[in-house]
Amino acid sequence: MTDRTLGDDQHTGPTGRVVSLLKTAALVVTIVGAVPTAITAYHAWQYKVPFSQVSHRLAQYEIWERNIDCKIEYKALSTAEGTKIDAGACDETGDISLKVSTDDGKATYEWIAYNQLQKPGEAPPPAGLIDLLIGAAQAQDAQPGKGNIRLAQGLEVVCQSLVSKTQLVRVVREDGKCFREIMSPVRGTVDKREEVPCETKCTAAG
């Protein structure tokens, strides 16, 4: 038997086949393990959000979907720094919606899922939480030198439509006027806001 034959036997024998199988398995595990990371990276690029926030932002989109038919009436708080916070809860789902606006016209929406508020043995109504926030603001106003938060008129949702995963259209009534907001339901940012007639439809075309 030649050296070549012996070498071939070593590679094609049981031990060689096991080593080859282990290498293949390790490669498969590496590829499978990299798939979630690749998907997350794709979503980060697709929706223009930080890699670390992809999971949270996609969860925010799911809450938008769940509450798309809910016309929330917000109560508003504004701070001394010029930031306005509108807060409201959907009666059907209990999810809480927050809108944060600044004097320069920028605004973002953020949801708090109702199940995130629940504790074992407790089921506090979302409206109670909003009333608590309003009560805290009133208490601040009642104390001299602590007027960092003051009450402001809230907004009302006239209609809203999830046009696509990257665009949500809302018409809201605020201070007696109506505004059409075009926003990203994933990022939560209001990309465009303009005053419109209150009967404006919540469609991509307006």
XYZ file of C-alpha atoms in Angstrom:
206
model
C 0.000 0.000 0.000
C 1.442 3.364 -1.006
C 1.691 6.557 1.054
C -0.957 8.149 -1.222
C -3.383 5.350 -0.461
C -2.766 5.694 3.248
C -3.391 9.463 3.068
C -6.627 8.963 1.199
C -7.792 6.458 3.801
C -7.110 8.951 6.608
C -9.301 11.636 5.019
C -12.102 9.365 3.901
C -12.235 7.248 7.034
C -14.676 7.687 9.946
C -12.503 10.250 11.726
C -12.145 12.377 8.613
C -15.868 12.337 7.981
C -16.597 13.422 11.584
C -14.143 16.320 11.345
C -15.707 17.410 8.060
C -19.189 17.181 9.577
C -18.146 19.243 12.600
C -16.673 21.934 10.356
C -19.883 22.080 8.330
C -22.006 22.270 11.500
C -19.859 25.086 12.874
C -20.234 26.997 9.604
C -24.017 26.537 9.636
C -24.261 27.723 13.258
C -22.179 30.788 12.420
C -24.378 31.654 9.438
C -27.638 31.075 11.346
C -26.368 33.144 14.271
C -25.522 36.027 11.953
C -28.993 36.146 10.345
C -30.757 38.089 13.165
C -27.924 40.616 13.226
C -28.146 41.062 9.465
C -31.924 41.535 9.640
C -31.550 44.117 12.413
C -28.889 45.943 10.413
C -31.214 45.976 7.385
C -34.079 47.427 9.437
C -31.740 50.069 10.859
C -30.835 51.107 7.309
C -34.408 50.789 5.999
C -36.031 52.954 8.675
C -33.030 55.174 9.428
C -32.890 54.354 13.136
C -29.904 53.436 15.337
C -29.079 49.731 15.360
C -29.649 49.518 19.130
C -33.172 50.975 18.807
C -34.533 48.733 16.041
C -36.415 46.384 18.367
C -38.026 49.263 20.273
C -38.968 51.192 17.143
C -40.586 48.130 15.527
C -42.545 47.590 18.749
C -43.721 51.204 18.486
C -45.014 50.489 14.978
C -46.977 47.516 16.285
C -48.644 49.746 18.892
C -49.566 52.222 16.150
C -51.205 49.368 14.253
C -53.134 48.312 17.336
C -54.416 51.837 17.995
C -54.934 53.120 14.459
C -58.731 53.314 14.892
C -58.515 55.048 18.270
C -59.244 58.791 18.275
C -57.496 59.962 21.406
C -58.242 63.239 23.151
C -54.991 64.468 24.640
C -54.369 66.492 27.752
C -51.371 68.768 27.493
C -48.534 69.881 29.723
C -45.941 72.475 28.772
C -42.683 73.111 30.546
C -40.845 76.325 31.234
C -38.228 75.290 28.664
C -40.841 75.557 25.909
C -41.395 71.821 25.513
C -45.021 70.736 25.268
C -46.113 67.225 26.157
C -49.536 65.957 25.037
C -50.663 62.751 26.735
C -53.692 60.589 26.067
C -54.884 57.001 26.375
C -56.903 54.781 24.067
C -60.052 53.568 25.832
C -60.081 50.279 23.905
C -56.475 49.150 24.399
C -55.338 51.213 27.360
C -52.131 52.147 25.524
C -50.810 55.626 26.276
C -49.664 58.043 23.574
C -47.250 60.900 24.232
C -46.431 63.722 21.852
C -43.420 65.909 22.596
C -43.229 69.233 20.746
C -40.646 72.015 20.833
C -40.864 75.703 19.941
C -38.931 75.154 16.709
C -41.782 73.033 15.318
C -40.219 69.608 15.798
C -42.364 66.859 17.300
C -42.177 63.154 18.084
C -44.687 60.539 19.261
C -43.990 57.762 21.724
C -46.276 54.991 22.962
C -46.354 53.250 26.335
C -48.041 49.855 26.048
C -50.628 49.235 28.735
C -49.177 45.828 29.616
C -45.923 47.573 30.523
C -47.759 49.445 33.280
C -49.399 46.450 34.898
C -48.054 44.907 38.092
C -49.012 41.604 39.736
C -52.418 41.997 41.326
C -52.908 45.497 39.969
C -54.647 46.912 36.918
C -54.597 50.708 37.205
C -56.738 52.448 34.553
C -54.620 54.469 32.089
C -56.851 57.508 32.550
C -55.851 57.520 36.204
C -52.209 57.874 35.217
C -52.980 60.820 32.952
C -55.061 62.475 35.687
C -52.137 61.955 38.036
C -49.825 63.789 35.640
C -52.305 66.659 35.328
C -52.722 66.782 39.097
C -48.964 66.987 39.545
C -48.836 69.896 37.100
C -51.571 71.743 38.999
C -49.716 71.164 42.243
C -46.572 72.632 40.683
C -48.478 75.759 39.676
C -49.881 76.135 43.153
C -46.415 76.331 44.706
C -44.512 79.632 44.299
C -41.179 79.235 42.630
C -42.016 75.772 41.292
C -43.910 76.646 38.148
C -41.744 74.505 35.883
C -44.829 72.779 34.455
C -48.066 74.438 33.430
C -51.293 73.271 31.866
C -51.899 73.880 28.183
C -54.721 73.040 25.810
C -54.468 69.528 24.396
C -55.119 68.202 20.919
C -57.784 65.931 19.509
C -57.346 63.316 16.807
C -59.800 63.941 13.946
C -58.597 60.989 11.864
C -55.480 58.960 11.189
C -54.414 56.409 8.616
C -51.471 54.044 8.384
C -50.647 54.612 4.711
C -47.569 52.373 4.796
C -44.988 51.094 7.237
C -43.031 54.290 6.626
C -45.874 56.809 6.597
C -48.777 57.626 8.890
C -51.133 60.524 8.184
C -52.990 62.304 10.965
C -55.381 65.241 11.148
C -55.470 66.743 14.626
C -57.436 69.651 16.078
C -55.479 72.026 18.275
C -56.343 75.532 19.528
C -59.441 75.558 17.317
C -57.442 74.782 14.165
C -56.760 71.544 12.307
C -53.364 70.317 11.181
C -52.314 67.492 8.900
C -49.291 65.626 10.189
C -47.233 63.268 8.056
C -45.050 61.106 10.235
C -42.965 57.966 10.455
C -44.745 55.381 12.622
C -41.455 53.553 13.176
C -39.282 56.540 14.134
C -42.185 58.420 15.737
C -41.104 61.685 14.098
C -43.451 64.236 12.558
C -41.841 64.963 9.188
C -44.399 67.499 7.933
C -47.180 69.526 9.570
C -49.498 72.021 7.920
C -52.795 73.700 8.712
C -55.731 72.219 6.787
C -59.556 72.314 6.806
C -60.903 70.042 9.547
C -62.727 67.881 6.992
C -59.434 66.910 5.310
C -59.160 63.161 4.766
C -56.323 61.134 6.238
C -54.990 59.820 2.933
C -51.604 60.033 1.286
C -52.945 62.670 -1.095
C -54.745 64.642 1.606
